[in-house]
CSV table of N, CA and C in Angstrom, one decimal:
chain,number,residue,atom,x,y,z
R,1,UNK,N,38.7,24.4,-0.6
R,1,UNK,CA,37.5,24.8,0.1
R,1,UNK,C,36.6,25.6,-0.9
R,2,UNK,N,35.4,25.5,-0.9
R,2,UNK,CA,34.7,26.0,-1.3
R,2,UNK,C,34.2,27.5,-1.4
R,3,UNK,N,33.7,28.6,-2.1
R,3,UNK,CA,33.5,29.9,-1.4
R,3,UNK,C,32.6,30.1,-0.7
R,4,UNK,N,31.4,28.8,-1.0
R,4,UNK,CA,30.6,29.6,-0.4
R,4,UNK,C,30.7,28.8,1.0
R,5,UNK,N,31.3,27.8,1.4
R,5,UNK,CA,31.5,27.4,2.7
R,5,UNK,C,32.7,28.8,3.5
R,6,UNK,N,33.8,29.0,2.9
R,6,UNK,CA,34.5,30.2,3.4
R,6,UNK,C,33.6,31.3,3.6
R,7,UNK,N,32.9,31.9,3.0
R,7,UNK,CA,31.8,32.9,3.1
R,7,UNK,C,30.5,32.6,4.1
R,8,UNK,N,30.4,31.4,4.5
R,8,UNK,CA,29.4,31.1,5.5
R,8,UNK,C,30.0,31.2,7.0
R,9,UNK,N,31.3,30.8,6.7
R,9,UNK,CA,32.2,30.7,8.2
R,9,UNK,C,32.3,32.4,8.5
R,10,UNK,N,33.0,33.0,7.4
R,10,UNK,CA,32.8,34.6,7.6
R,10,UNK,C,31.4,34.8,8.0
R,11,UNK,N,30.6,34.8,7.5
R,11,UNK,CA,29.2,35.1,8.1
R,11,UNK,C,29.1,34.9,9.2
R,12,UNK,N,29.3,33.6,9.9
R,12,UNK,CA,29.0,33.4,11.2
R,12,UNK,C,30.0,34.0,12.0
R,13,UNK,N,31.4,34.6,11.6
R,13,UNK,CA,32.2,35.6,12.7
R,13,UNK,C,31.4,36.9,12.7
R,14,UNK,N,31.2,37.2,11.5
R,14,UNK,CA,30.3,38.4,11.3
R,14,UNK,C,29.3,38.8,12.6
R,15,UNK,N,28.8,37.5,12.7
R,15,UNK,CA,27.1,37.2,13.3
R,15,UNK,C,27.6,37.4,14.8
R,16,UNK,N,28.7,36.9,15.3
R,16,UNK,CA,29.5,37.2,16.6
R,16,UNK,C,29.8,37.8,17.1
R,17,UNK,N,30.6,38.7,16.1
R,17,UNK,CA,30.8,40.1,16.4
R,17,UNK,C,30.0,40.5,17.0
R,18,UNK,N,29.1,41.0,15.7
R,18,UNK,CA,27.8,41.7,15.9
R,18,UNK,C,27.3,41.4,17.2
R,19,UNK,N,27.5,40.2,17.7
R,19,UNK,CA,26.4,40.0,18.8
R,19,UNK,C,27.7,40.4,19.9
R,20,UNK,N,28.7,40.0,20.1
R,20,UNK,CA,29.7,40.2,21.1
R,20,UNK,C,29.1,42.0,21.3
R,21,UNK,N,29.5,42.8,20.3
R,21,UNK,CA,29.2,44.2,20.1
R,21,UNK,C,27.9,44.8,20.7
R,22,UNK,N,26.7,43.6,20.4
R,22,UNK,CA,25.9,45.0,20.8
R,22,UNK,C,25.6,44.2,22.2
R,23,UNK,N,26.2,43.4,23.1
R,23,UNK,CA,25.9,43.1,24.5
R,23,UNK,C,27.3,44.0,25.2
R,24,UNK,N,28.0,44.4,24.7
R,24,UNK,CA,29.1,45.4,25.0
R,24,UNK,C,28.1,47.0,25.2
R,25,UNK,N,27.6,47.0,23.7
R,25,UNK,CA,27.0,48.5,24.1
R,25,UNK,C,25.8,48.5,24.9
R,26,UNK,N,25.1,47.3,24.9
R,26,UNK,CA,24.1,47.3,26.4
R,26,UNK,C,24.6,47.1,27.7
R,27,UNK,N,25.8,47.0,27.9
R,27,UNK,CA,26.3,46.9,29.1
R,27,UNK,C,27.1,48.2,29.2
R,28,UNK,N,27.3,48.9,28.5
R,28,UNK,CA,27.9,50.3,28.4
R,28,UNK,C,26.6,51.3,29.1
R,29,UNK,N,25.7,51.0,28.2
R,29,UNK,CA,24.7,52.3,28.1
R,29,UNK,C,23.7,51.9,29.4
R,30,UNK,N,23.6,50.6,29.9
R,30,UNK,CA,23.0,50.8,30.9
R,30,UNK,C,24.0,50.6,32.4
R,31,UNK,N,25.2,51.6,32.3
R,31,UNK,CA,25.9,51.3,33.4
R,31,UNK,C,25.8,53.1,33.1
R,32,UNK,N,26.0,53.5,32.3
R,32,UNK,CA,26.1,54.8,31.8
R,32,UNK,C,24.6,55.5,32.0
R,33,UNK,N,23.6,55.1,32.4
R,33,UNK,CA,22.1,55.1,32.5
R,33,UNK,C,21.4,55.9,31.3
R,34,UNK,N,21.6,55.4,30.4
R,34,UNK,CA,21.3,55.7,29.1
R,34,UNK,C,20.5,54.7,28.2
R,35,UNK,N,19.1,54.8,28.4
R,35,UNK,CA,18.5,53.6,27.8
R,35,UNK,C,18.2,53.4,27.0
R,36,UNK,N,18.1,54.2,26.1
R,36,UNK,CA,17.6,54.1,24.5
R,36,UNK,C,19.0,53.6,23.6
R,37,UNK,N,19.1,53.2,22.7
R,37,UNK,CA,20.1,52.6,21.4
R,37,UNK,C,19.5,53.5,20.3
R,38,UNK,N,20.8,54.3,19.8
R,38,UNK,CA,20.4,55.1,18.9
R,38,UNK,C,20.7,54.2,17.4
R,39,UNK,N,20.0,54.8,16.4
R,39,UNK,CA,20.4,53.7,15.4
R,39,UNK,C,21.3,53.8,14.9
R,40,UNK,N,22.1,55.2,15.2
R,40,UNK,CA,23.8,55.5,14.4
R,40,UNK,C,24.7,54.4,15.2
R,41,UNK,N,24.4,53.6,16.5
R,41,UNK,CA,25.3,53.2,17.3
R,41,UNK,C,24.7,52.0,16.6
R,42,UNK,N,23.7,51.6,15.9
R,42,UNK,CA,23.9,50.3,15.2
R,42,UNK,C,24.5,50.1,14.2
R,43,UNK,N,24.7,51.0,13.5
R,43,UNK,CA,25.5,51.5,12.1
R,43,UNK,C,26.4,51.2,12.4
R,44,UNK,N,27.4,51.4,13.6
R,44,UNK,CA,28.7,51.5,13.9
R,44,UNK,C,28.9,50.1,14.4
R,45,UNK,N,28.0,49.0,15.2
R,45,UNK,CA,28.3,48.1,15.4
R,45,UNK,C,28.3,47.1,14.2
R,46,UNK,N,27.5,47.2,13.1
R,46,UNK,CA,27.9,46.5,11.8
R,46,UNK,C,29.4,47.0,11.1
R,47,UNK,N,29.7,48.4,11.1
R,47,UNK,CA,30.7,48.4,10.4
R,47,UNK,C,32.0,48.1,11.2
R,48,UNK,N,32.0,48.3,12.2
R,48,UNK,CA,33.3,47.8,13.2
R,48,UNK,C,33.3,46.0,13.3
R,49,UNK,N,32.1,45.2,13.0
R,49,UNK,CA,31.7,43.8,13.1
R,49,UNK,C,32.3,43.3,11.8
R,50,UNK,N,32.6,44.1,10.6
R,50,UNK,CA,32.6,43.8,9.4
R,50,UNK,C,34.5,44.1,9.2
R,51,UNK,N,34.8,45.4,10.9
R,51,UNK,CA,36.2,45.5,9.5
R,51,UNK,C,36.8,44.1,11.0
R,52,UNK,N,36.5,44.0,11.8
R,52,UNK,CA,36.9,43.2,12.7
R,52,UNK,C,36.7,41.5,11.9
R,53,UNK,N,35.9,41.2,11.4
R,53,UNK,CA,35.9,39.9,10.9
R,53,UNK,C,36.6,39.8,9.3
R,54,UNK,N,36.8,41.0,8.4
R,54,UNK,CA,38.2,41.2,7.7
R,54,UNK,C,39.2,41.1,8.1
R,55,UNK,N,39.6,41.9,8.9
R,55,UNK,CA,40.8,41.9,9.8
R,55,UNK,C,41.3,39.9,9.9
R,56,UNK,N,40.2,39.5,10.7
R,56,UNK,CA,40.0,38.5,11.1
R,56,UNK,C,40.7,37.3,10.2
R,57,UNK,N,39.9,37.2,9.2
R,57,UNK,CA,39.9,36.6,7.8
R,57,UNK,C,41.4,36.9,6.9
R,58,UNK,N,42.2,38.1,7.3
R,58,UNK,CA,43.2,38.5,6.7
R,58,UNK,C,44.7,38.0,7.4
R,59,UNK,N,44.8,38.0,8.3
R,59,UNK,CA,45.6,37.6,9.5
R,59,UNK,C,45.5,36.6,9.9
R,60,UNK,N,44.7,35.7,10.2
R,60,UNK,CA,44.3,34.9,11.4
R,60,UNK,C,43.6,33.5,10.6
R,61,UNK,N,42.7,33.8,10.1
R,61,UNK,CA,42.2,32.4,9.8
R,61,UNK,C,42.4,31.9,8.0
R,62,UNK,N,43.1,31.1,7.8
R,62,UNK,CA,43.3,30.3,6.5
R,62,UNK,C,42.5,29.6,5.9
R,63,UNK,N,41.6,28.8,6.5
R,63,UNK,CA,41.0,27.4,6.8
R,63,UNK,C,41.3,26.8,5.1
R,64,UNK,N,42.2,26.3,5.3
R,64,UNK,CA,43.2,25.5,4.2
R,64,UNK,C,42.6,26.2,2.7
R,65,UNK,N,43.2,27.1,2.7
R,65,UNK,CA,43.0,27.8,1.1
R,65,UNK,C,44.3,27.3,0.5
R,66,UNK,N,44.2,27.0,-0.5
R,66,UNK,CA,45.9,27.3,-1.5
R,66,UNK,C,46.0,28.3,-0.8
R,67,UNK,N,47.8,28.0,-1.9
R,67,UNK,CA,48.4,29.3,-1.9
R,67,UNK,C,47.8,30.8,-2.9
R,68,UNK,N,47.4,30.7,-4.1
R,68,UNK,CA,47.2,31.5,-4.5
R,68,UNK,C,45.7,32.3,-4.1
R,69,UNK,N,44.6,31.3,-3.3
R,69,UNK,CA,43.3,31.5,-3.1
R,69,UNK,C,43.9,32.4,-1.7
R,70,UNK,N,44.8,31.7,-0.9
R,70,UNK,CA,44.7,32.4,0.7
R,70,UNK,C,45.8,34.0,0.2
R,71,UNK,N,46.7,34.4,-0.6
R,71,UNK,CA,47.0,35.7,-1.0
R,71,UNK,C,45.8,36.3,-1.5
R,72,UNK,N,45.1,36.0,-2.6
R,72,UNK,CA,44.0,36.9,-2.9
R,72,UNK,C,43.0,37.0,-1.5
R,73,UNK,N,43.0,36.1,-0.5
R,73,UNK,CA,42.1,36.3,0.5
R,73,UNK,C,42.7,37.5,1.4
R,74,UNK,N,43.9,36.7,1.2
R,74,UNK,CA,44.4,38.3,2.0
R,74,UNK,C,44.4,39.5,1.8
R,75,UNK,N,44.4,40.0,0.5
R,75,UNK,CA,44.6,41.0,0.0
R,75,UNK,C,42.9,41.5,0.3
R,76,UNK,N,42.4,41.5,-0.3
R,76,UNK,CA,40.9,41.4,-0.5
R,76,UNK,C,40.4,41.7,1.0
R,77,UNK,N,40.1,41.2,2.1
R,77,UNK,CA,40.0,41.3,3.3
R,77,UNK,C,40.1,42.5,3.9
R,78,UNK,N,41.9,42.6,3.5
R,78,UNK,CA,42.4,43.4,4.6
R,78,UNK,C,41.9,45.0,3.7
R,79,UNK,N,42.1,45.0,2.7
R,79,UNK,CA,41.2,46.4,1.9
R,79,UNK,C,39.9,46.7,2.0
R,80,UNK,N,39.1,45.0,2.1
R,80,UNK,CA,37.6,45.8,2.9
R,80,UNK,C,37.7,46.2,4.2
R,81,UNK,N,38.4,45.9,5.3
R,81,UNK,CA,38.7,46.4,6.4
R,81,UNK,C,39.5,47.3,6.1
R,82,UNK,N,39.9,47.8,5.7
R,82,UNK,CA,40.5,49.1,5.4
R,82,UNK,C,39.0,50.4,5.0
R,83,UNK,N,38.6,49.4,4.0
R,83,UNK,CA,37.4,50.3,3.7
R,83,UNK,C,36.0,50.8,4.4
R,84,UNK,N,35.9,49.5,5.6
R,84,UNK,CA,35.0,49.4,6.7
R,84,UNK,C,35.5,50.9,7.5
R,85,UNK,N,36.3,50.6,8.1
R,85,UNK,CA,37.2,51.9,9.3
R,85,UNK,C,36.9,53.1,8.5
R,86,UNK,N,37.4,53.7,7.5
R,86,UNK,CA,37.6,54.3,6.7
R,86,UNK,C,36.0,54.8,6.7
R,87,UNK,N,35.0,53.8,6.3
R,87,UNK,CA,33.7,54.2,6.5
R,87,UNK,C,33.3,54.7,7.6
R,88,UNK,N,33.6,53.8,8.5
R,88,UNK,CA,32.8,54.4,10.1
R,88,UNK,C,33.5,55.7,10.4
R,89,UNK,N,34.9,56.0,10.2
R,89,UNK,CA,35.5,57.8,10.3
R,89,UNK,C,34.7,58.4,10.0
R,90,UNK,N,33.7,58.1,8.7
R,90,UNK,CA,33.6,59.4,7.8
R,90,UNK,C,32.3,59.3,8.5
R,91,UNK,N,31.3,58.0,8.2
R,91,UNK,CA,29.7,58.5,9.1
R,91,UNK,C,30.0,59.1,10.1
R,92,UNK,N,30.9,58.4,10.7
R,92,UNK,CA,30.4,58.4,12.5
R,92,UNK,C,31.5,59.5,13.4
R,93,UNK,N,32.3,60.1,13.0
R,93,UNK,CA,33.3,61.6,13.7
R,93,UNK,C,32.5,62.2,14.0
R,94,UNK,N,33.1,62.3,15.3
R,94,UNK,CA,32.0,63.1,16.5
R,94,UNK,C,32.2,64.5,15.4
R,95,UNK,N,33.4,65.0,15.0
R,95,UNK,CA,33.6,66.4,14.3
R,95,UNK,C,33.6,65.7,12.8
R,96,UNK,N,33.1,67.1,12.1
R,96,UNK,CA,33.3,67.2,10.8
R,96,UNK,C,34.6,67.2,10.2
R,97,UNK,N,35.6,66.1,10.6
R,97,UNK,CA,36.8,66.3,9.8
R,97,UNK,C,37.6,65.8,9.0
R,98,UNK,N,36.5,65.2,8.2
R,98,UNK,CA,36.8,64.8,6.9
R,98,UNK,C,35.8,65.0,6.3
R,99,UNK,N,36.3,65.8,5.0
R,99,UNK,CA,35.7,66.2,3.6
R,99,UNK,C,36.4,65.1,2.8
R,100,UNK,N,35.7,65.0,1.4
R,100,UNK,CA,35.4,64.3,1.0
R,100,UNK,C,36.9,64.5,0.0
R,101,UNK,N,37.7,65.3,0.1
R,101,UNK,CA,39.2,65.6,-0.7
R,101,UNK,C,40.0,64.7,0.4
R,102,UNK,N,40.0,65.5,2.0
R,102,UNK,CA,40.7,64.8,2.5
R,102,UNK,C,40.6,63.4,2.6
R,103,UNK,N,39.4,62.7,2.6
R,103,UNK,CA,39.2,61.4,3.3
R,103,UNK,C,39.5,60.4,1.5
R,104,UNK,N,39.6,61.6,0.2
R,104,UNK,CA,39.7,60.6,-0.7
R,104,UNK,C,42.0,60.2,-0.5
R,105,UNK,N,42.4,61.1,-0.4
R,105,UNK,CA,44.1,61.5,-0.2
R,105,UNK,C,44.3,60.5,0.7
R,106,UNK,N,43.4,60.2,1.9
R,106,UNK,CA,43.9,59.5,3.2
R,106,UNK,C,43.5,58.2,2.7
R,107,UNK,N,43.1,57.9,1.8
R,107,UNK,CA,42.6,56.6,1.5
R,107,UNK,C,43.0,56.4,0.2
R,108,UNK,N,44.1,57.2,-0.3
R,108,UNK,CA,45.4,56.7,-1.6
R,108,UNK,C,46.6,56.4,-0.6
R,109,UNK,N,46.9,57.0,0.6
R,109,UNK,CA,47.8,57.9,1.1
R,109,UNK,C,47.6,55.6,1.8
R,110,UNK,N,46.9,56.1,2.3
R,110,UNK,CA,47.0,54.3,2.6
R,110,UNK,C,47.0,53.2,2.1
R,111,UNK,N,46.3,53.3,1.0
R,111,UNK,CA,46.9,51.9,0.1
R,111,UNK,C,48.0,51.7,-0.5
R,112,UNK,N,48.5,52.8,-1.0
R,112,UNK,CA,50.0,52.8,-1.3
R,112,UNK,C,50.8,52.5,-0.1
R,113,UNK,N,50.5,53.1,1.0
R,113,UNK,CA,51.7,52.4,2.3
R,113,UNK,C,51.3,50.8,2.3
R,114,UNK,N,50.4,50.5,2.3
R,114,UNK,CA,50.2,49.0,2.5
R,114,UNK,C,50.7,48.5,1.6
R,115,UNK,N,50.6,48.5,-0.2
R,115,UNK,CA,51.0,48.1,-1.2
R,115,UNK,C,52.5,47.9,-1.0
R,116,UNK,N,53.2,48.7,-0.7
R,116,UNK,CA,54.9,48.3,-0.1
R,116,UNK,C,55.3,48.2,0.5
R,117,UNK,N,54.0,48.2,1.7
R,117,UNK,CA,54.6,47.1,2.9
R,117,UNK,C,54.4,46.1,2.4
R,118,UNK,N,53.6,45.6,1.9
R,118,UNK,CA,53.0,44.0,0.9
R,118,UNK,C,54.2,43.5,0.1
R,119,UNK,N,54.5,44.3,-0.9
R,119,UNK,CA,55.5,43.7,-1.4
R,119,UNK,C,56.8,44.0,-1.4
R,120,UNK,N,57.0,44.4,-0.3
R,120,UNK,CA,58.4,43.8,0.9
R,120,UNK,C,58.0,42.8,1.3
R,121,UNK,N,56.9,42.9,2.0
R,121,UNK,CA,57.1,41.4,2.8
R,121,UNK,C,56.6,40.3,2.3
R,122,UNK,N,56.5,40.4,0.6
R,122,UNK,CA,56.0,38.9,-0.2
R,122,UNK,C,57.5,39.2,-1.1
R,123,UNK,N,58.7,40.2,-1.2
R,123,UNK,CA,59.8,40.0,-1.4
R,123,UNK,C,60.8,38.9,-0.3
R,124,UNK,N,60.3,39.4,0.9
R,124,UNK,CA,61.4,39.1,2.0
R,124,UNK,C,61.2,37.6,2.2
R,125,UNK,N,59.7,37.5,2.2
R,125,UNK,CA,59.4,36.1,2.0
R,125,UNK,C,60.0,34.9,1.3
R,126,UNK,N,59.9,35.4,0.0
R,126,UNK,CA,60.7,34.7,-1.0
R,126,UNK,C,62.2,34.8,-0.9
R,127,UNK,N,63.2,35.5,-0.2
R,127,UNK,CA,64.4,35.6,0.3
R,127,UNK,C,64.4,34.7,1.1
R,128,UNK,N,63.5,34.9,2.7
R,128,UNK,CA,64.1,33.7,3.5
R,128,UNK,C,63.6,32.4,2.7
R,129,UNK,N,62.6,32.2,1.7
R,129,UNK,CA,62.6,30.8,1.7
R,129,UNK,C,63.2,29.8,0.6
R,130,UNK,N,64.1,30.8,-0.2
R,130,UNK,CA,65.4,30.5,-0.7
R,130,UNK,C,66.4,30.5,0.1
R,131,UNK,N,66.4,31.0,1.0
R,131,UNK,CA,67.5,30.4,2.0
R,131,UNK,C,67.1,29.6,2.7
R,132,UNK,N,66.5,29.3,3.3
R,132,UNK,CA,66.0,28.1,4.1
R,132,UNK,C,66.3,27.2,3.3
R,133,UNK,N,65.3,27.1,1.8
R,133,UNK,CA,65.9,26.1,0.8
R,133,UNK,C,67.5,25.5,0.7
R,134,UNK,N,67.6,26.6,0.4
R,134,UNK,CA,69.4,26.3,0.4
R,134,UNK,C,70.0,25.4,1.8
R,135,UNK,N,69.4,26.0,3.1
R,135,UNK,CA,70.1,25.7,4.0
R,135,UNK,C,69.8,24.0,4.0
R,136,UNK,N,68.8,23.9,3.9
R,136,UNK,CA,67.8,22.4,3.8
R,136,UNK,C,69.0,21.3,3.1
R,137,UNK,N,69.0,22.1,1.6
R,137,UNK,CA,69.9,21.2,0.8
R,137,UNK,C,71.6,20.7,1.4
R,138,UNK,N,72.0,22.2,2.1
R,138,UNK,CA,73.3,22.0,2.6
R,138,UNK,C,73.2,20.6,3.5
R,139,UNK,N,72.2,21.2,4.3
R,139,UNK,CA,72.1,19.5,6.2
R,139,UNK,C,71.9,18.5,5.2
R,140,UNK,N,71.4,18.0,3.7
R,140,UNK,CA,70.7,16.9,3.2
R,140,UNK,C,72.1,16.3,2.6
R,141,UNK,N,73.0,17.3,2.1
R,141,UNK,CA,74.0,17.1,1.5
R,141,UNK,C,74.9,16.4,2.0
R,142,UNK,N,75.0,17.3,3.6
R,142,UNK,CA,75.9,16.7,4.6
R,142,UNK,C,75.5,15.5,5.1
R,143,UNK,N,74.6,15.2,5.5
R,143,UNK,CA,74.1,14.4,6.0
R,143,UNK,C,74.0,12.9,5.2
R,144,UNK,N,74.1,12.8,3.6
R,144,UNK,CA,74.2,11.9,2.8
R,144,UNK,C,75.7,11.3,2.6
R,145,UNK,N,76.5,12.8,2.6
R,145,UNK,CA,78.0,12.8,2.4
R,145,UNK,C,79.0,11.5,3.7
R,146,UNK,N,77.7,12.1,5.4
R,146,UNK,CA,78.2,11.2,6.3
R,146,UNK,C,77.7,9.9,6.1
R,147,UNK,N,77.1,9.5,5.9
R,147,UNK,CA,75.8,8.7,5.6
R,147,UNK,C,76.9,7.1,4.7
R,148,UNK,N,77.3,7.9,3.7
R,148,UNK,CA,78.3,7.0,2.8
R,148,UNK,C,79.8,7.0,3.6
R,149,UNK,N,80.4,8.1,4.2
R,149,UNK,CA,81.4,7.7,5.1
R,149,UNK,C,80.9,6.3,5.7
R,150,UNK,N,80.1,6.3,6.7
R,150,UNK,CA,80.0,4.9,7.1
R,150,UNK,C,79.8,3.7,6.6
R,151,UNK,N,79.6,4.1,5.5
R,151,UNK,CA,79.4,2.6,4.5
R,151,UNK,C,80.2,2.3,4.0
């Protein structure tokens, strides 16, 4: 697939979000009797639209990448959604509580936990599917071994 056809499909979840989002905060604010939309609450509906359609893109949708294009997709993704969140904390905290020390620590302090959850689970991967492999070979083994019994 192409990038810039993968990048148009992301666009249009983008575009969804965004719209799912801001008919959510009009039905919030006018149940809440609050009629004006401030434009920090649109800030926040792009960046929550952005880590939600990473997320998205990271997990969930493939649309037949290789293997080596759909890891780099993954990876990539799920760090801009990492970076999205990470953004909306720091604009948008009702409190001041994150400075710019803490919020840089909490955001090593996270990539490194993801980095070894990752490669555990692109280790573990390659375990079960040498075993599976193996197992495959055993049933094909057996199965050929009976195969000639009958013959």
């Amino acid at each position: 697939m192409k990038i810039s056809k993968y990048l148009s499909y992301m666009l249009k979840d983008f575009l969804v979000a965004c719209g799912f989002l801001t008919v959510i905060a009009a039905i919030v604010l006018a149940l809440s009797s609050s009629g004006t939309i401030q434009a920090s609450l649109l800030g926040q509906i792009v960046l929550i639209a952005s880590a939600f359609t990473c997320f998205k893109y990271a997990l969930v949708n493939t649309h037949e990448l290789g293997k080596k294009a759909g890891i780099i997709s993954f990876y990539v993704s799920f760090l801009m959604a990492d970076v999205f969140l990470i953004l909306w904390l720091w604009f948008f905290s009702s409190r001041q509580i994150f400075d710019r020390d803490l919020l840089l620590s909490y955001t090593i302090v996270i990539l490194l936990v993801k980095g070894v959850v990752f490669t555990m689970m692109h280790i573990d991967g390659q375990n079960e599917a040498k075993q599976l492999n193996q197992k495959l070979s055993e049933y094909k083994n057996n199965e050929n071994n009976e195969n000639k019994r009958m013959v």
